[in-house]
PDB file of C-alpha atoms in Angstrom:
ATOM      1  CA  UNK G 125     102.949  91.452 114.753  1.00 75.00           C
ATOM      2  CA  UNK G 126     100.725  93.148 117.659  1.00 79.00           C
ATOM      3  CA  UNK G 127      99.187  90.258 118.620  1.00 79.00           C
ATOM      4  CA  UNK G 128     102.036  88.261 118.774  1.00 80.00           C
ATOM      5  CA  UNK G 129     104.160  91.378 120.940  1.00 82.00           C
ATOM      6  CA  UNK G 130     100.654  91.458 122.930  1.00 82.00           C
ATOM      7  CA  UNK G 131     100.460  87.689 123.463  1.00 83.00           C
ATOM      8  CA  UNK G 132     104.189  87.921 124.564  1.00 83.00           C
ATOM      9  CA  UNK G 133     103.452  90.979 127.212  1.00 82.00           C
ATOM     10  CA  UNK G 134     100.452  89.625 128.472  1.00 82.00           C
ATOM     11  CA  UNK G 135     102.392  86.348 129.645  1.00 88.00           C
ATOM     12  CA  UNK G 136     105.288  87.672 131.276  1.00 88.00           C
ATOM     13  CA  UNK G 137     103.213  91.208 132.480  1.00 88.00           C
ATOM     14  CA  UNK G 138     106.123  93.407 131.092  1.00 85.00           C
ATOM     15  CA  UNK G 139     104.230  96.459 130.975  1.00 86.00           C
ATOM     16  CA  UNK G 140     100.266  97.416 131.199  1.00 86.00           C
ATOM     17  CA  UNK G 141      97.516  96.789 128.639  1.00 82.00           C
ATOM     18  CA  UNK G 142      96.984 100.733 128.881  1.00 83.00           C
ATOM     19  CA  UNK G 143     101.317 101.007 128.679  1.00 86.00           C
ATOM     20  CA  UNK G 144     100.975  98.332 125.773  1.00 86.00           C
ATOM     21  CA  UNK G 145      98.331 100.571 123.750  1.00 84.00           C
ATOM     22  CA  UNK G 146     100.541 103.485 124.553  1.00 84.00           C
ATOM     23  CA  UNK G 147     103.284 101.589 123.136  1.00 86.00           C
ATOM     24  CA  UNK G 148     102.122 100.861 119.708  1.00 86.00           C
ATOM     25  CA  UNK G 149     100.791 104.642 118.851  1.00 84.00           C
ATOM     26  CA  UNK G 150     104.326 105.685 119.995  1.00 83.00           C
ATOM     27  CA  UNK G 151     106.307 102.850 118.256  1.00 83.00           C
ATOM     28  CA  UNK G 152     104.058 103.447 115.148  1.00 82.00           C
ATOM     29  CA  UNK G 153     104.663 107.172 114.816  1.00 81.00           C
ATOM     30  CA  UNK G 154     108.216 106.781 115.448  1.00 81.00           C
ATOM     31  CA  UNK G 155     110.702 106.139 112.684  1.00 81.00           C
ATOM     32  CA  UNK G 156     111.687 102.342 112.373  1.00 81.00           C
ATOM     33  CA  UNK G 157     110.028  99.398 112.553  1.00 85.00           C
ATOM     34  CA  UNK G 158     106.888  98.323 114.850  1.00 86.00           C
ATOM     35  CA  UNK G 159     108.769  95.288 116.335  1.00 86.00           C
ATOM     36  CA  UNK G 160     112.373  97.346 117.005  1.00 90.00           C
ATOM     37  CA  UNK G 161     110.536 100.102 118.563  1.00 90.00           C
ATOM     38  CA  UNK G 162     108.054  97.886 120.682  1.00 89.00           C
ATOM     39  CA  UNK G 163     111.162  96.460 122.057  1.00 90.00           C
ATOM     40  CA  UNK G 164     112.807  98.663 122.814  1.00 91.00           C
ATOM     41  CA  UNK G 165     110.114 100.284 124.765  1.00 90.00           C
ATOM     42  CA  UNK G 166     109.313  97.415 126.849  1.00 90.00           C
ATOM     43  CA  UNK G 167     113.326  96.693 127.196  1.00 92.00           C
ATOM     44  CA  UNK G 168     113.828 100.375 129.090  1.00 92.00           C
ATOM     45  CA  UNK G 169     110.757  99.914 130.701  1.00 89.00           C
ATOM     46  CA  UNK G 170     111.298  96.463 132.507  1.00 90.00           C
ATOM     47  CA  UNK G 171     115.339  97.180 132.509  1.00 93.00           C
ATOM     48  CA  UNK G 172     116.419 100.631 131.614  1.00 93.00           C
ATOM     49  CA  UNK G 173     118.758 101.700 129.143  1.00 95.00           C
ATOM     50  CA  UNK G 174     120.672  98.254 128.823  1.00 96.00           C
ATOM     51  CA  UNK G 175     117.569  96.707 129.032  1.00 95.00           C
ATOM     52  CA  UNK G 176     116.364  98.573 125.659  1.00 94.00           C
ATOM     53  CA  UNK G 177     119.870  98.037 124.089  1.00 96.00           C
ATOM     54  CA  UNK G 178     119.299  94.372 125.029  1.00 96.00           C
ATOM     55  CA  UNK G 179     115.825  94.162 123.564  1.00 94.00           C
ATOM     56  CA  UNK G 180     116.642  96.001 120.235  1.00 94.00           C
ATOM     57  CA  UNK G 181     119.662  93.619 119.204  1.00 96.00           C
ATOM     58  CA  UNK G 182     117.328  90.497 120.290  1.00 95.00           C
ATOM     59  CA  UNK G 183     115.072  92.055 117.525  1.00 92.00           C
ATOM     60  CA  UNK G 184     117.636  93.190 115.415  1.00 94.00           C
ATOM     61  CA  UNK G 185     120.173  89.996 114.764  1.00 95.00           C
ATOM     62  CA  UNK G 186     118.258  87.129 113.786  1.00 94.00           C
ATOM     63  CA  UNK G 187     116.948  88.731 111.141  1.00 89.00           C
ATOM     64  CA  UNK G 188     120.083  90.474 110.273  1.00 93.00           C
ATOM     65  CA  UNK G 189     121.863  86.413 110.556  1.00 95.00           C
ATOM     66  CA  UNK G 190     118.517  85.279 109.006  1.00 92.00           C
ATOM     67  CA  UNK G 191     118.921  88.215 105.868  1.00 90.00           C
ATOM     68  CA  UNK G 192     122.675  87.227 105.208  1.00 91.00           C
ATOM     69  CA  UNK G 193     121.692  83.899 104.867  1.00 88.00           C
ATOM     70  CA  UNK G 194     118.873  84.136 102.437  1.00 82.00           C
ATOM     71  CA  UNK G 195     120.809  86.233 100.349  1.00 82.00           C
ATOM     72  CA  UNK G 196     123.577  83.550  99.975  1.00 83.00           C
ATOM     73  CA  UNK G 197     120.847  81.095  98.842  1.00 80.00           C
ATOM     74  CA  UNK G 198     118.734  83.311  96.694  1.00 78.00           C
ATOM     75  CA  UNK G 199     121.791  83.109  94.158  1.00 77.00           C
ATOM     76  CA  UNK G 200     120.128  79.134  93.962  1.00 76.00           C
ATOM     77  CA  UNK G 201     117.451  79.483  90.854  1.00 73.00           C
ATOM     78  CA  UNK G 202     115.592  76.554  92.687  1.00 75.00           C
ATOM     79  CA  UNK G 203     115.544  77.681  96.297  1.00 76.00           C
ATOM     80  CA  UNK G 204     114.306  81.123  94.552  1.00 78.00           C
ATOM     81  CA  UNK G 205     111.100  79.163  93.122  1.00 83.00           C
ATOM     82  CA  UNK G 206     110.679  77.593  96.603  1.00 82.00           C
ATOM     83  CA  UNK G 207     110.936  80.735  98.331  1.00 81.00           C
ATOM     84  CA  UNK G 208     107.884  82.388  95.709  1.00 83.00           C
ATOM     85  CA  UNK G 209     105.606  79.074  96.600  1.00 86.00           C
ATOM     86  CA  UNK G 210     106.089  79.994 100.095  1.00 88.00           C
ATOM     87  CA  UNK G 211     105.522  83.346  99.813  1.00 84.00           C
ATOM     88  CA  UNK G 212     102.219  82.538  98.578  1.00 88.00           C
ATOM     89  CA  UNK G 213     100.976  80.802 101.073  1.00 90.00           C
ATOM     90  CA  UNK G 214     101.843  82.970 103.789  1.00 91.00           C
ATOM     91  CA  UNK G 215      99.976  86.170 102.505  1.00 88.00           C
ATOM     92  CA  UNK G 216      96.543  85.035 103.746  1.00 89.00           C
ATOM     93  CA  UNK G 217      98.405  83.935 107.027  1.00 91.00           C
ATOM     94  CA  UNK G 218      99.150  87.965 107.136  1.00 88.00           C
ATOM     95  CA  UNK G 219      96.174  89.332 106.332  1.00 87.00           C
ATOM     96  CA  UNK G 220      94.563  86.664 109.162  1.00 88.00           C
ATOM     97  CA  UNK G 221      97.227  88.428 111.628  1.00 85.00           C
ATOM     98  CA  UNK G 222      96.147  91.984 110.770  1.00 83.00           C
ATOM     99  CA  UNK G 223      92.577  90.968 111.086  1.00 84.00           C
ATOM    100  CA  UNK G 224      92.946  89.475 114.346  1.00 84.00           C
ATOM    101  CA  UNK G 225      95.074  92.498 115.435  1.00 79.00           C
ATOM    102  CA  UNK G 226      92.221  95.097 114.772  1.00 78.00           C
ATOM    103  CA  UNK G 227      89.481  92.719 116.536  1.00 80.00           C
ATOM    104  CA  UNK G 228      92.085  92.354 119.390  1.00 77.00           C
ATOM    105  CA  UNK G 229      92.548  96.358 119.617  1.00 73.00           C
ATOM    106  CA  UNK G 230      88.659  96.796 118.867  1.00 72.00           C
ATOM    107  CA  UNK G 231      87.952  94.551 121.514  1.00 74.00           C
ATOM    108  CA  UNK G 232      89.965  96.669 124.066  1.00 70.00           C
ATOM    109  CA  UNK G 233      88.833  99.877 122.932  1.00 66.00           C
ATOM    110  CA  UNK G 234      85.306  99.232 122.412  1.00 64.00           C
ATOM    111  CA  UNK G 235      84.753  96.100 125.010  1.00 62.00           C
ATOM    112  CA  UNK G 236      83.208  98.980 127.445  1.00 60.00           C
ATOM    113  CA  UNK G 237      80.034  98.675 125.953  1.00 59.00           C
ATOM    114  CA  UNK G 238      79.969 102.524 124.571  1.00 58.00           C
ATOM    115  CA  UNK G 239      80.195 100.652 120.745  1.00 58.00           C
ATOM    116  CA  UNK G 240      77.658 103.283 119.343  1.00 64.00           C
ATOM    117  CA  UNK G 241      78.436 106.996 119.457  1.00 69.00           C
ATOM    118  CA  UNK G 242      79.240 109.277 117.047  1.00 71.00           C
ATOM    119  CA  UNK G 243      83.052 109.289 117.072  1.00 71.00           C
ATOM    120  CA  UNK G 244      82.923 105.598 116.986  1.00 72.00           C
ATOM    121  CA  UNK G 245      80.847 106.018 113.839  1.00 78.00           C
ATOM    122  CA  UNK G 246      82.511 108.994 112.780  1.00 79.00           C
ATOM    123  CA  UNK G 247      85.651 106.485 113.184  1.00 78.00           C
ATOM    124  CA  UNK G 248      84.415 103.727 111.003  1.00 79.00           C
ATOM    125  CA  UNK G 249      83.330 105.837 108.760  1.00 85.00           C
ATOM    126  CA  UNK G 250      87.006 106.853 107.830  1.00 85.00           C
ATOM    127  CA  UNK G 251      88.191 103.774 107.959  1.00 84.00           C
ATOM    128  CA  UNK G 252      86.005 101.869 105.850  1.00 87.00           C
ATOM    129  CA  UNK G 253      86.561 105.077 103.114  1.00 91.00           C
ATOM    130  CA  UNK G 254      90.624 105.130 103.929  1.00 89.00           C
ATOM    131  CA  UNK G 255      90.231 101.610 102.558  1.00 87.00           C
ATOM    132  CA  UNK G 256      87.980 101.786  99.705  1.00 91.00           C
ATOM    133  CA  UNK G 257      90.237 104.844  98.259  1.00 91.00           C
ATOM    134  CA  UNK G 258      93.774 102.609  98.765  1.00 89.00           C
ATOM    135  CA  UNK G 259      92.384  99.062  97.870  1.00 90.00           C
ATOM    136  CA  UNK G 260      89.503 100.033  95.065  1.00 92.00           C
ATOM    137  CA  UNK G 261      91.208 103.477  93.973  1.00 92.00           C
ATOM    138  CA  UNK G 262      94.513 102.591  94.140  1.00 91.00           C
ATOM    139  CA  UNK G 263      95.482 105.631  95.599  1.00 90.00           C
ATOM    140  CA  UNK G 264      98.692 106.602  97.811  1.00 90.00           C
ATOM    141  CA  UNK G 265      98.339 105.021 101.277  1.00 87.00           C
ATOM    142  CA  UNK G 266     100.520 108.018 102.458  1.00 89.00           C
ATOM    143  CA  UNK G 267      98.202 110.465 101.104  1.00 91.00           C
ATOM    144  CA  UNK G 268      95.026 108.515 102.533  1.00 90.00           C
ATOM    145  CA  UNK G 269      97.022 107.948 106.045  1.00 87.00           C
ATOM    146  CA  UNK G 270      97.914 112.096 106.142  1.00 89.00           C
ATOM    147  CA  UNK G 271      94.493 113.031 105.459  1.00 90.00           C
ATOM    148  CA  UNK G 272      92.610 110.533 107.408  1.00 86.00           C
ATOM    149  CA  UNK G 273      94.741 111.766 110.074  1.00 85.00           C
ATOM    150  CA  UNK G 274      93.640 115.738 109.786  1.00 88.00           C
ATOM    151  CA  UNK G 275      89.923 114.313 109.464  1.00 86.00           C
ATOM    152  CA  UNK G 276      90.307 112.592 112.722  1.00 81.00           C
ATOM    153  CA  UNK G 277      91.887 115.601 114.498  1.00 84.00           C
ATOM    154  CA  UNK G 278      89.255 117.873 112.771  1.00 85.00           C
ATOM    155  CA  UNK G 279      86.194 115.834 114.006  1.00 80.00           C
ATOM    156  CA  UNK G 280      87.364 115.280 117.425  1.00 77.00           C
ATOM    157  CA  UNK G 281      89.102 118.531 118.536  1.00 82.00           C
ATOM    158  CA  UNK G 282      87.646 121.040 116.127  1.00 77.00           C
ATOM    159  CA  UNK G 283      84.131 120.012 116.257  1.00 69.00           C
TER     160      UNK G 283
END
C-alpha cells in the first residue's frame, strides 16, 4: 500500500517526500487503517477539513460497495472456490509490495550515503531478530512490535 499512496503523491505533488514519511509514522500509530488515515492526511492537507472528509469516503466506499457485494456472492459454493484460487496467487504479489515498500523507504532514508553507523546497524539488528522471533518462533507480533519499540527508544535516547 505505501508504494502505491507514494506513487500516487509523487505524481500529483500533494504533499512532500519529508510530509509523506511524516505521514505514514503518524497514520501507522494512529488507530485505523494505513490507507484511511493516509487519506485523510493528504485530503486536509491539500483541502482542509472537507478535503479530508472527501478523501476518507473515496477510501472508505468502494470497499464498503465492494464488501456488500462479495458477501452476497460468497453464499455461491463455486465463486467461494474461485475466490481461495485467487487468494493464492495474490499472496506473493503482497509480500513483493511489502518488499518493494521497505527498499523504497530504505532508499530514502539511507540514499545519503551514511548506510554504515551504528544505529543503522543497531537498526538491522532488531529487525532481522523482530523477524526471526515472529516468523521462526511464532511468537506474538504485538509483543515483538512493543518491545522492539522500547529497544529502539533505549538505544537511541538512553544510550
Amino acid at each position: 500500500m505505501i508504494p502505491l499512496i507514494q506513487n500516487v503523491i509523487e505524481k500529483y505533488h500533494w504533499i512532500t517526500t519529508k510530509d509523506f514519511f511524516s505521514m505514514i509514522g503518524i497514520a501507522e500509530m494512529t488507530p485505523g487503517s494505513l490507507s484511511i488515515n493516509s487519506a485523510t492526511f493528504v485530503g486536509y492537507n491539500v483541502f482542509g477539513l472537507l478535503g479530508s472528509l472527501v478523501s476518507t469516503l473515496g477510501v472508505i466506499l468502494p470497499s464498503f460497495l465492494f464488501a456488500i457485494l462479495l458477501s452476497r456472492l460468497m453464499k455461491n459454493k463455486r465463486f467461494n472456490k474461485f475466490i481461495d484460487h485467487i487468494l493464492y496467487f495474490i499472496k506473493p504479489i503482497v509480500i513483493a509490495m511489502i518488499i518493494s515498500a521497505a527498499y523504497c523507504i530504505g532508499k530514502e532514508t539511507y540514499g545519503n550515503g551514511q548506510i554504515i553507523s551504528i544505529e543503522n546497524c543497531f537498526t538491522a539488528i532488531i529487525s532481522i531478530l523482530a523477524m526471526y522471533l515472529i516468523f521462526k518462533k511464532n511468537l506474538n507480533p504485538i509483543t515483538i512490535i512493543l518491545v522492539s519499540g522500547f529497544l529502539g527508544i533505549f538505544l537511541f535516547y538512553v544510550l
